[in-house]
Amino acid sequence: MKKYYKLTLSAGLSLLFLSFFTACKSDDDFATIDESKNGQLELKFENGFEGVGGIVLNATIQRSDLGQYFNFSTLKYIISNVELIDENGQVFSYHYNNPDKGAFVINQENAKANIVYVQLKDIPQRKYTKLRFGLGINQSAYLMGHDGQAKFWNEAKQQGMTWAWASGYIFAKLEGKYGQEDAVTPYKNHTGNMGNVVANGTADLYRVVELNLPTSARVSSKIKPSIHIMANLNHYLSGEKKLLLDKSNDNAMGSSPYMVDVTNNLSKMFRVDHVHNNEAPQN
C-alpha cells in the first residue's frame, strides 16, 4: 500500500510539473509572427444544451424555461462575414460579402464528435483577441445576385437552406418535436429573409455576433489556432425572450414577429469556450 502511494505521488508530481511547464510557455516558445505572410485558422462549432451536453438529432430532449419539452431532428444555420480583431484593434475581414468563399452551413448532421469544423486560409499572422461573424447572409451580399454567389447558393440549396417558394436564404432551420409532457408534436421554425427586405417591408433577420477570446489566437507559420465555439441551443426557447411553441407558430417561416424573437434568441447562444494554439498548419 505504501509503495502504491509513493508511486502515485511521484506520478502526480510529474504530471503537475508537466502541466506547469506547458502552461508557462512564453511567447518565445511559439513561432515568430511575420505580418507580411499569411497563416491558417480553424473554427469549431459545438451545438449543445447547457447542463445536458451535445445534441443528438432525434434523441436529445431539453425542457424550456416555460416547461416545454423539445428536441431537434434538423439543426442547421449559416455563418458568414467572419472577422478577426487583433490585439491592436486591427480588423481582418474574411471574404466579406462573398458567400462563395466566406459563408458556411453549420449542419449538425455533419458533426464529428459533436463538432462542425470550418477551415479558414490566408489569415494574416497576428494575435487575435476577438471574433465576429454574421448569422445568416446580409442584404448587401444577397443583392449581388446569383452571379456573385452561385457556388454557395447551390450548396445552400442542396442542404435545404434556401426557400422553395421565394428568393432568399434560410438562416437557421430548426425542426423536431415538442410537447408539455413529452416531445411528440412536430414543429418547423425556419428563420431568414425572403428577397429584398426594404422593398418587401419585412424585418431583416441577419445578425452580427461578436465574441471575446479567452486567450489570443496566434496565427503564425507554425501555429494554426483552433477557436472552439459553443452554441447553447437552450437560447432557442429560453433566451432573452421566453418562447412557447404552439399551433400558431409550430410551422413558422420567414420573418414574422415570432421569428424575430427566435432570431434574437439564437444570436445570443454563442460563446468561445477556449482557443488551442498547438495545431500544425496543413500544407
Short mmCIF file of N, CA, C and O in Angstrom, two decimals, residues 6-132:
data_model
loop_
_atom_site.label_atom_id
_atom_site.label_comp_id
_atom_site.label_asym_id
_atom_site.label_seq_id
_atom_site.Cartn_x
_atom_site.Cartn_y
_atom_site.Cartn_z
N LYS A 6 3.48 5.93 -2.85
CA LYS A 6 4.66 6.66 -3.31
C LYS A 6 4.67 6.77 -4.83
O LYS A 6 5.02 7.79 -5.40
N LEU A 7 4.28 5.68 -5.50
CA LEU A 7 4.27 5.68 -6.95
C LEU A 7 3.25 6.68 -7.47
O LEU A 7 3.51 7.45 -8.40
N THR A 8 2.06 6.71 -6.85
CA THR A 8 1.00 7.63 -7.26
C THR A 8 1.43 9.06 -7.03
O THR A 8 1.22 9.94 -7.86
N LEU A 9 2.05 9.33 -5.87
CA LEU A 9 2.51 10.67 -5.55
C LEU A 9 3.55 11.13 -6.55
O LEU A 9 3.52 12.25 -7.05
N SER A 10 4.49 10.23 -6.89
CA SER A 10 5.54 10.57 -7.84
C SER A 10 4.96 10.87 -9.21
O SER A 10 5.33 11.85 -9.87
N ALA A 11 4.02 10.04 -9.65
CA ALA A 11 3.40 10.25 -10.95
C ALA A 11 2.60 11.55 -10.96
O ALA A 11 2.63 12.30 -11.93
N GLY A 12 1.94 11.83 -9.82
CA GLY A 12 1.15 13.06 -9.74
C GLY A 12 2.02 14.28 -9.82
O GLY A 12 1.70 15.26 -10.50
N LEU A 13 3.19 14.25 -9.14
CA LEU A 13 4.11 15.38 -9.19
C LEU A 13 4.67 15.58 -10.59
O LEU A 13 4.84 16.71 -11.05
N SER A 14 4.92 14.46 -11.26
CA SER A 14 5.43 14.56 -12.64
C SER A 14 4.41 15.21 -13.55
O SER A 14 4.73 16.06 -14.36
N LEU A 15 3.13 14.79 -13.40
CA LEU A 15 2.07 15.37 -14.22
C LEU A 15 1.87 16.85 -13.91
O LEU A 15 1.65 17.66 -14.80
N LEU A 16 1.96 17.18 -12.60
CA LEU A 16 1.82 18.56 -12.19
C LEU A 16 2.93 19.41 -12.78
O LEU A 16 2.70 20.51 -13.28
N PHE A 17 4.16 18.90 -12.75
CA PHE A 17 5.29 19.62 -13.30
C PHE A 17 5.13 19.81 -14.80
O PHE A 17 5.37 20.89 -15.34
N LEU A 18 4.67 18.73 -15.48
CA LEU A 18 4.47 18.81 -16.93
C LEU A 18 3.40 19.83 -17.27
O LEU A 18 3.56 20.62 -18.20
N SER A 19 2.29 19.84 -16.50
CA SER A 19 1.21 20.79 -16.75
C SER A 19 1.68 22.21 -16.52
O SER A 19 1.39 23.12 -17.29
N PHE A 20 2.49 22.40 -15.43
CA PHE A 20 3.01 23.73 -15.12
C PHE A 20 3.94 24.20 -16.22
O PHE A 20 3.89 25.33 -16.68
N PHE A 21 4.79 23.29 -16.70
CA PHE A 21 5.75 23.62 -17.75
C PHE A 21 5.01 24.02 -19.03
O PHE A 21 5.36 25.00 -19.69
N THR A 22 3.96 23.26 -19.37
CA THR A 22 3.20 23.55 -20.59
C THR A 22 2.47 24.87 -20.48
O THR A 22 2.45 25.67 -21.41
N ALA A 23 1.84 25.11 -19.30
CA ALA A 23 1.06 26.32 -19.12
C ALA A 23 1.94 27.57 -19.11
O ALA A 23 1.49 28.65 -19.44
N CYS A 24 3.21 27.41 -18.72
CA CYS A 24 4.07 28.57 -18.57
C CYS A 24 4.95 28.83 -19.78
O CYS A 24 5.94 29.55 -19.69
N LYS A 25 4.61 28.24 -20.91
CA LYS A 25 5.37 28.53 -22.11
C LYS A 25 5.29 30.02 -22.42
O LYS A 25 4.23 30.63 -22.35
N SER A 26 6.41 30.60 -22.77
CA SER A 26 6.43 32.02 -23.12
C SER A 26 6.24 32.19 -24.61
O SER A 26 6.22 31.22 -25.37
N ASP A 27 6.10 33.44 -25.03
CA ASP A 27 5.94 33.71 -26.46
C ASP A 27 7.14 33.22 -27.25
O ASP A 27 7.03 32.93 -28.45
N ASP A 28 8.30 33.11 -26.59
CA ASP A 28 9.50 32.65 -27.29
C ASP A 28 9.36 31.20 -27.73
O ASP A 28 10.06 30.75 -28.64
N ASP A 29 8.47 30.46 -27.08
CA ASP A 29 8.27 29.06 -27.45
C ASP A 29 7.37 28.91 -28.68
O ASP A 29 7.24 27.83 -29.22
N PHE A 30 6.72 30.02 -29.08
CA PHE A 30 5.87 29.98 -30.25
C PHE A 30 6.61 30.58 -31.44
O PHE A 30 7.54 31.38 -31.29
N ALA A 31 6.16 30.20 -32.64
CA ALA A 31 6.80 30.71 -33.85
C ALA A 31 6.66 32.24 -33.92
O ALA A 31 5.65 32.80 -33.50
N THR A 32 7.66 32.88 -34.44
CA THR A 32 7.61 34.33 -34.61
C THR A 32 6.54 34.70 -35.64
O THR A 32 6.46 34.11 -36.71
N ILE A 33 5.72 35.67 -35.28
CA ILE A 33 4.67 36.11 -36.19
C ILE A 33 5.26 37.06 -37.23
O ILE A 33 5.90 38.05 -36.91
N ASP A 34 5.05 36.74 -38.49
CA ASP A 34 5.51 37.56 -39.60
C ASP A 34 4.28 38.13 -40.30
O ASP A 34 3.60 37.45 -41.05
N GLU A 35 3.99 39.42 -40.04
CA GLU A 35 2.76 40.02 -40.55
C GLU A 35 2.76 40.19 -42.06
O GLU A 35 1.74 40.57 -42.65
N SER A 36 3.89 39.93 -42.71
CA SER A 36 3.93 40.02 -44.17
C SER A 36 3.44 38.72 -44.82
O SER A 36 3.30 38.66 -46.04
N LYS A 37 3.19 37.70 -43.98
CA LYS A 37 2.76 36.41 -44.50
C LYS A 37 1.42 36.00 -43.87
O LYS A 37 1.01 36.57 -42.86
N ASN A 38 0.80 35.03 -44.49
CA ASN A 38 -0.49 34.55 -44.01
C ASN A 38 -0.38 33.17 -43.39
O ASN A 38 0.59 32.45 -43.59
N GLY A 39 -1.41 32.82 -42.62
CA GLY A 39 -1.48 31.50 -41.99
C GLY A 39 -2.88 30.94 -42.09
O GLY A 39 -3.66 31.32 -42.97
N GLN A 40 -3.20 30.03 -41.18
CA GLN A 40 -4.50 29.35 -41.19
C GLN A 40 -5.14 29.42 -39.81
O GLN A 40 -4.46 29.63 -38.80
N LEU A 41 -6.46 29.22 -39.80
CA LEU A 41 -7.20 29.25 -38.55
C LEU A 41 -8.42 28.33 -38.69
O LEU A 41 -8.97 28.20 -39.78
N GLU A 42 -8.82 27.73 -37.59
CA GLU A 42 -9.95 26.80 -37.59
C GLU A 42 -11.01 27.25 -36.60
O GLU A 42 -10.69 27.65 -35.48
N LEU A 43 -12.27 27.19 -37.03
CA LEU A 43 -13.40 27.42 -36.13
C LEU A 43 -14.08 26.09 -35.87
O LEU A 43 -14.32 25.32 -36.80
N LYS A 44 -14.37 25.82 -34.61
CA LYS A 44 -15.07 24.59 -34.25
C LYS A 44 -16.39 24.97 -33.57
O LYS A 44 -16.39 25.60 -32.52
N PHE A 45 -17.50 24.58 -34.19
CA PHE A 45 -18.82 24.86 -33.63
C PHE A 45 -19.36 23.60 -32.96
O PHE A 45 -19.47 22.55 -33.59
N GLU A 46 -19.70 23.74 -31.68
CA GLU A 46 -20.27 22.63 -30.93
C GLU A 46 -21.66 23.01 -30.45
O GLU A 46 -21.83 23.91 -29.62
N ASN A 47 -22.67 22.34 -31.00
CA ASN A 47 -24.06 22.61 -30.63
C ASN A 47 -24.47 21.73 -29.45
O ASN A 47 -24.24 20.52 -29.47
N GLY A 48 -25.07 22.34 -28.45
CA GLY A 48 -25.48 21.57 -27.29
C GLY A 48 -26.51 22.29 -26.44
O GLY A 48 -26.98 23.38 -26.79
N PHE A 49 -26.88 21.66 -25.35
CA PHE A 49 -27.75 22.26 -24.33
C PHE A 49 -26.93 22.41 -23.06
O PHE A 49 -26.33 21.44 -22.59
N GLU A 50 -26.91 23.60 -22.50
CA GLU A 50 -26.19 23.80 -21.25
C GLU A 50 -26.77 22.90 -20.17
O GLU A 50 -27.99 22.86 -19.97
N GLY A 51 -25.91 22.17 -19.50
CA GLY A 51 -26.35 21.27 -18.45
C GLY A 51 -26.71 19.88 -18.93
O GLY A 51 -26.93 18.99 -18.13
N VAL A 52 -26.76 19.71 -20.27
CA VAL A 52 -27.09 18.40 -20.83
C VAL A 52 -25.93 17.86 -21.68
O VAL A 52 -25.55 16.70 -21.56
N GLY A 53 -25.35 18.71 -22.50
CA GLY A 53 -24.25 18.29 -23.35
C GLY A 53 -24.60 18.39 -24.82
O GLY A 53 -25.50 19.14 -25.21
N GLY A 54 -23.88 17.63 -25.64
CA GLY A 54 -24.06 17.68 -27.08
C GLY A 54 -25.44 17.20 -27.52
O GLY A 54 -26.11 16.45 -26.82
N ILE A 55 -25.84 17.67 -28.71
CA ILE A 55 -27.16 17.34 -29.23
C ILE A 55 -27.07 16.16 -30.19
O ILE A 55 -26.32 16.20 -31.17
N VAL A 56 -27.85 15.14 -29.91
CA VAL A 56 -28.03 14.01 -30.82
C VAL A 56 -29.39 14.19 -31.48
O VAL A 56 -30.42 14.24 -30.79
N LEU A 57 -29.40 14.34 -32.79
CA LEU A 57 -30.65 14.58 -33.50
C LEU A 57 -31.63 13.45 -33.26
O LEU A 57 -31.26 12.28 -33.23
N ASN A 58 -32.88 13.84 -33.07
CA ASN A 58 -33.99 12.90 -32.83
C ASN A 58 -33.91 12.18 -31.48
O ASN A 58 -34.68 11.25 -31.24
N ALA A 59 -33.00 12.58 -30.65
CA ALA A 59 -32.81 11.85 -29.39
C ALA A 59 -32.75 12.78 -28.17
O ALA A 59 -33.51 12.61 -27.22
N THR A 60 -31.83 13.76 -28.19
CA THR A 60 -31.64 14.60 -27.01
C THR A 60 -32.86 15.50 -26.78
O THR A 60 -33.26 16.25 -27.67
N ILE A 61 -33.43 15.42 -25.60
CA ILE A 61 -34.62 16.21 -25.25
C ILE A 61 -34.26 17.23 -24.18
O ILE A 61 -33.58 16.90 -23.20
N GLN A 62 -34.69 18.46 -24.40
CA GLN A 62 -34.47 19.52 -23.42
C GLN A 62 -35.81 20.07 -22.95
O GLN A 62 -36.84 19.94 -23.64
N ARG A 63 -35.82 20.66 -21.77
CA ARG A 63 -37.02 21.29 -21.21
C ARG A 63 -36.79 22.79 -21.13
O ARG A 63 -35.80 23.25 -20.56
N SER A 64 -37.68 23.56 -21.73
CA SER A 64 -37.52 25.02 -21.77
C SER A 64 -37.86 25.64 -20.42
O SER A 64 -38.42 24.98 -19.53
N ASP A 65 -37.56 26.93 -20.29
CA ASP A 65 -37.87 27.63 -19.04
C ASP A 65 -39.37 27.69 -18.77
O ASP A 65 -39.78 27.85 -17.61
N LEU A 66 -40.18 27.56 -19.83
CA LEU A 66 -41.64 27.57 -19.66
C LEU A 66 -42.20 26.16 -19.53
O LEU A 66 -43.41 25.95 -19.60
N GLY A 67 -41.31 25.18 -19.32
CA GLY A 67 -41.74 23.83 -19.03
C GLY A 67 -42.09 22.98 -20.23
O GLY A 67 -42.74 21.93 -20.08
N GLN A 68 -41.65 23.39 -21.40
CA GLN A 68 -41.97 22.66 -22.62
C GLN A 68 -40.81 21.77 -23.04
O GLN A 68 -39.66 22.20 -23.06
N TYR A 69 -41.11 20.52 -23.38
CA TYR A 69 -40.09 19.60 -23.85
C TYR A 69 -39.94 19.72 -25.36
O TYR A 69 -40.94 19.89 -26.08
N PHE A 70 -38.70 19.63 -25.86
CA PHE A 70 -38.48 19.71 -27.30
C PHE A 70 -37.16 19.04 -27.67
O PHE A 70 -36.27 18.86 -26.83
N ASN A 71 -37.06 18.65 -28.92
CA ASN A 71 -35.80 18.11 -29.44
C ASN A 71 -35.58 18.66 -30.85
O ASN A 71 -36.35 19.49 -31.34
N PHE A 72 -34.51 18.21 -31.48
CA PHE A 72 -34.20 18.62 -32.86
C PHE A 72 -34.05 17.38 -33.73
O PHE A 72 -33.32 16.45 -33.38
N SER A 73 -34.73 17.39 -34.86
CA SER A 73 -34.46 16.40 -35.90
C SER A 73 -33.59 17.03 -36.99
O SER A 73 -32.87 16.35 -37.71
N THR A 74 -33.67 18.37 -37.08
CA THR A 74 -32.85 19.17 -38.00
C THR A 74 -32.33 20.37 -37.25
O THR A 74 -33.10 21.06 -36.56
N LEU A 75 -31.04 20.62 -37.38
CA LEU A 75 -30.41 21.79 -36.73
C LEU A 75 -29.32 22.30 -37.67
O LEU A 75 -28.25 21.69 -37.78
N LYS A 76 -29.61 23.41 -38.36
CA LYS A 76 -28.67 23.98 -39.32
C LYS A 76 -28.74 25.50 -39.22
O LYS A 76 -29.81 26.06 -38.97
N TYR A 77 -27.60 26.16 -39.45
CA TYR A 77 -27.60 27.61 -39.57
C TYR A 77 -26.41 28.04 -40.41
O TYR A 77 -25.43 27.31 -40.57
N ILE A 78 -26.53 29.23 -40.98
CA ILE A 78 -25.49 29.78 -41.85
C ILE A 78 -24.68 30.82 -41.08
O ILE A 78 -25.24 31.67 -40.38
N ILE A 79 -23.35 30.75 -41.23
CA ILE A 79 -22.49 31.84 -40.75
C ILE A 79 -21.75 32.43 -41.94
O ILE A 79 -21.47 31.73 -42.93
N SER A 80 -21.45 33.71 -41.85
CA SER A 80 -20.76 34.40 -42.95
C SER A 80 -20.01 35.60 -42.40
O SER A 80 -20.08 35.90 -41.20
N ASN A 81 -19.29 36.30 -43.28
CA ASN A 81 -18.62 37.55 -42.92
C ASN A 81 -17.80 37.43 -41.63
O ASN A 81 -17.93 38.25 -40.71
N VAL A 82 -16.95 36.42 -41.58
CA VAL A 82 -16.08 36.23 -40.42
C VAL A 82 -15.06 37.36 -40.35
O VAL A 82 -14.45 37.73 -41.36
N GLU A 83 -14.91 37.94 -39.17
CA GLU A 83 -13.91 38.98 -38.95
C GLU A 83 -13.11 38.65 -37.70
O GLU A 83 -13.66 38.18 -36.70
N LEU A 84 -11.81 38.92 -37.77
CA LEU A 84 -10.90 38.70 -36.65
C LEU A 84 -10.30 40.03 -36.25
O LEU A 84 -9.81 40.78 -37.10
N ILE A 85 -10.34 40.32 -34.95
CA ILE A 85 -9.81 41.59 -34.43
C ILE A 85 -8.57 41.26 -33.59
O ILE A 85 -8.63 40.43 -32.68
N ASP A 86 -7.45 41.90 -33.93
CA ASP A 86 -6.21 41.57 -33.23
C ASP A 86 -6.03 42.43 -31.98
O ASP A 86 -6.88 43.26 -31.64
N GLU A 87 -4.92 42.21 -31.29
CA GLU A 87 -4.66 42.87 -30.01
C GLU A 87 -4.53 44.39 -30.13
O GLU A 87 -4.67 45.11 -29.14
N ASN A 88 -4.29 44.88 -31.35
CA ASN A 88 -4.17 46.32 -31.59
C ASN A 88 -5.44 46.92 -32.17
O ASN A 88 -5.46 48.10 -32.54
N GLY A 89 -6.48 46.12 -32.27
CA GLY A 89 -7.74 46.62 -32.79
C GLY A 89 -7.88 46.55 -34.29
O GLY A 89 -8.90 46.99 -34.84
N GLN A 90 -6.86 46.01 -34.99
CA GLN A 90 -6.97 45.87 -36.43
C GLN A 90 -7.98 44.77 -36.77
O GLN A 90 -8.01 43.73 -36.12
N VAL A 91 -8.78 45.01 -37.80
CA VAL A 91 -9.82 44.06 -38.20
C VAL A 91 -9.45 43.41 -39.52
O VAL A 91 -9.14 44.10 -40.50
N PHE A 92 -9.45 42.08 -39.53
CA PHE A 92 -9.28 41.34 -40.78
C PHE A 92 -10.62 40.72 -41.16
O PHE A 92 -11.20 39.97 -40.38
N SER A 93 -11.11 41.05 -42.35
CA SER A 93 -12.39 40.54 -42.83
C SER A 93 -12.14 39.40 -43.80
O SER A 93 -11.42 39.57 -44.80
N TYR A 94 -12.74 38.27 -43.53
CA TYR A 94 -12.53 37.07 -44.33
C TYR A 94 -13.60 36.98 -45.43
O TYR A 94 -14.75 36.64 -45.15
N HIS A 95 -13.21 37.33 -46.66
CA HIS A 95 -14.11 37.26 -47.82
C HIS A 95 -15.47 37.88 -47.48
O HIS A 95 -16.52 37.27 -47.68
N TYR A 96 -15.40 39.12 -47.00
CA TYR A 96 -16.61 39.82 -46.55
C TYR A 96 -17.57 40.02 -47.73
O TYR A 96 -17.18 40.44 -48.81
N ASN A 97 -18.84 39.73 -47.52
CA ASN A 97 -19.89 39.82 -48.54
C ASN A 97 -19.56 39.00 -49.79
O ASN A 97 -19.94 39.37 -50.91
N ASN A 98 -18.85 37.91 -49.60
CA ASN A 98 -18.54 36.98 -50.68
C ASN A 98 -18.93 35.57 -50.22
O ASN A 98 -18.09 34.79 -49.78
N PRO A 99 -20.22 35.24 -50.32
CA PRO A 99 -20.69 33.94 -49.81
C PRO A 99 -19.97 32.75 -50.43
O PRO A 99 -19.77 31.73 -49.75
N ASP A 100 -19.56 32.84 -51.69
CA ASP A 100 -18.90 31.71 -52.34
C ASP A 100 -17.64 31.28 -51.60
O ASP A 100 -17.28 30.10 -51.58
N LYS A 101 -16.96 32.24 -50.95
CA LYS A 101 -15.72 31.93 -50.25
C LYS A 101 -15.82 32.11 -48.74
O LYS A 101 -14.99 31.56 -48.01
N GLY A 102 -16.82 32.86 -48.29
CA GLY A 102 -16.84 33.20 -46.88
C GLY A 102 -18.11 32.88 -46.12
O GLY A 102 -18.32 33.40 -45.02
N ALA A 103 -18.97 32.01 -46.68
CA ALA A 103 -20.18 31.60 -45.96
C ALA A 103 -20.18 30.08 -45.80
O ALA A 103 -19.68 29.36 -46.67
N PHE A 104 -20.76 29.61 -44.68
CA PHE A 104 -20.69 28.19 -44.34
C PHE A 104 -22.01 27.75 -43.70
O PHE A 104 -22.62 28.50 -42.95
N VAL A 105 -22.42 26.53 -44.00
CA VAL A 105 -23.59 25.94 -43.35
C VAL A 105 -23.11 25.08 -42.19
O VAL A 105 -22.33 24.14 -42.39
N ILE A 106 -23.53 25.41 -40.99
CA ILE A 106 -23.23 24.61 -39.80
C ILE A 106 -24.38 23.63 -39.64
O ILE A 106 -25.48 24.00 -39.22
N ASN A 107 -24.13 22.40 -40.00
CA ASN A 107 -25.17 21.37 -40.06
C ASN A 107 -24.85 20.28 -39.05
O ASN A 107 -23.80 19.61 -39.15
N GLN A 108 -25.73 20.10 -38.09
CA GLN A 108 -25.48 19.11 -37.04
C GLN A 108 -25.35 17.70 -37.60
O GLN A 108 -24.69 16.85 -36.98
N GLU A 109 -25.94 17.44 -38.75
CA GLU A 109 -25.81 16.12 -39.37
C GLU A 109 -24.36 15.82 -39.73
O GLU A 109 -23.96 14.66 -39.79
N ASN A 110 -23.57 16.85 -39.97
CA ASN A 110 -22.17 16.68 -40.37
C ASN A 110 -21.20 16.73 -39.21
O ASN A 110 -19.98 16.70 -39.42
N ALA A 111 -21.71 16.83 -37.99
CA ALA A 111 -20.84 16.96 -36.81
C ALA A 111 -20.02 15.69 -36.60
O ALA A 111 -20.52 14.57 -36.77
N LYS A 112 -18.77 15.88 -36.24
CA LYS A 112 -17.88 14.78 -35.87
C LYS A 112 -17.55 14.93 -34.40
O LYS A 112 -16.96 15.93 -34.00
N ALA A 113 -17.97 13.96 -33.60
CA ALA A 113 -17.85 14.06 -32.14
C ALA A 113 -18.50 15.36 -31.66
O ALA A 113 -17.98 16.06 -30.80
N ASN A 114 -19.64 15.66 -32.27
CA ASN A 114 -20.47 16.83 -31.96
C ASN A 114 -19.85 18.15 -32.36
O ASN A 114 -20.28 19.21 -31.90
N ILE A 115 -18.87 18.16 -33.24
CA ILE A 115 -18.22 19.39 -33.67
C ILE A 115 -18.30 19.52 -35.19
O ILE A 115 -18.04 18.56 -35.93
N VAL A 116 -18.66 20.72 -35.66
CA VAL A 116 -18.64 21.05 -37.08
C VAL A 116 -17.45 21.99 -37.31
O VAL A 116 -17.32 23.02 -36.64
N TYR A 117 -16.59 21.63 -38.24
CA TYR A 117 -15.34 22.35 -38.46
C TYR A 117 -15.46 23.31 -39.64
O TYR A 117 -16.05 22.98 -40.67
N VAL A 118 -14.87 24.50 -39.48
CA VAL A 118 -14.75 25.48 -40.56
C VAL A 118 -13.28 25.85 -40.68
O VAL A 118 -12.67 26.30 -39.71
N GLN A 119 -12.72 25.67 -41.88
CA GLN A 119 -11.30 25.94 -42.11
C GLN A 119 -11.14 27.27 -42.85
O GLN A 119 -11.77 27.49 -43.89
N LEU A 120 -10.30 28.14 -42.31
CA LEU A 120 -10.04 29.45 -42.92
C LEU A 120 -8.57 29.53 -43.32
O LEU A 120 -7.68 29.24 -42.51
N LYS A 121 -8.34 29.95 -44.54
CA LYS A 121 -6.96 30.08 -45.05
C LYS A 121 -6.65 31.54 -45.37
O LYS A 121 -7.53 32.39 -45.41
N ASP A 122 -5.35 31.80 -45.59
CA ASP A 122 -4.88 33.15 -45.95
C ASP A 122 -5.25 34.18 -44.88
O ASP A 122 -5.75 35.26 -45.18
N ILE A 123 -4.99 33.82 -43.63
CA ILE A 123 -5.24 34.70 -42.49
C ILE A 123 -3.93 35.41 -42.13
O ILE A 123 -2.91 34.74 -41.92
N PRO A 124 -3.92 36.73 -42.04
CA PRO A 124 -2.68 37.44 -41.65
C PRO A 124 -2.15 36.94 -40.31
O PRO A 124 -2.93 36.67 -39.38
N GLN A 125 -0.84 36.83 -40.22
CA GLN A 125 -0.22 36.35 -38.98
C GLN A 125 -0.27 37.45 -37.93
O GLN A 125 0.43 38.45 -38.01
N ARG A 126 -1.12 37.23 -36.95
CA ARG A 126 -1.30 38.18 -35.85
C ARG A 126 -1.80 37.43 -34.62
O ARG A 126 -2.11 36.25 -34.69
N LYS A 127 -1.92 38.15 -33.51
CA LYS A 127 -2.56 37.62 -32.31
C LYS A 127 -3.96 38.23 -32.24
O LYS A 127 -4.12 39.43 -32.04
N TYR A 128 -4.97 37.38 -32.39
CA TYR A 128 -6.35 37.85 -32.43
C TYR A 128 -7.03 37.66 -31.08
O TYR A 128 -6.86 36.63 -30.43
N THR A 129 -7.82 38.65 -30.69
CA THR A 129 -8.46 38.64 -29.38
C THR A 129 -9.98 38.64 -29.45
O THR A 129 -10.65 38.43 -28.44
N LYS A 130 -10.54 38.91 -30.63
CA LYS A 130 -11.99 38.91 -30.80
C LYS A 130 -12.37 38.26 -32.12
O LYS A 130 -11.58 38.25 -33.07
N LEU A 131 -13.59 37.76 -32.17
CA LEU A 131 -14.13 37.13 -33.37
C LEU A 131 -15.52 37.69 -33.63
O LEU A 131 -16.33 37.82 -32.72
N ARG A 132 -15.77 38.02 -34.90
CA ARG A 132 -17.11 38.44 -35.31
C ARG A 132 -17.55 37.59 -36.49
O ARG A 132 -16.73 37.19 -37.32
#
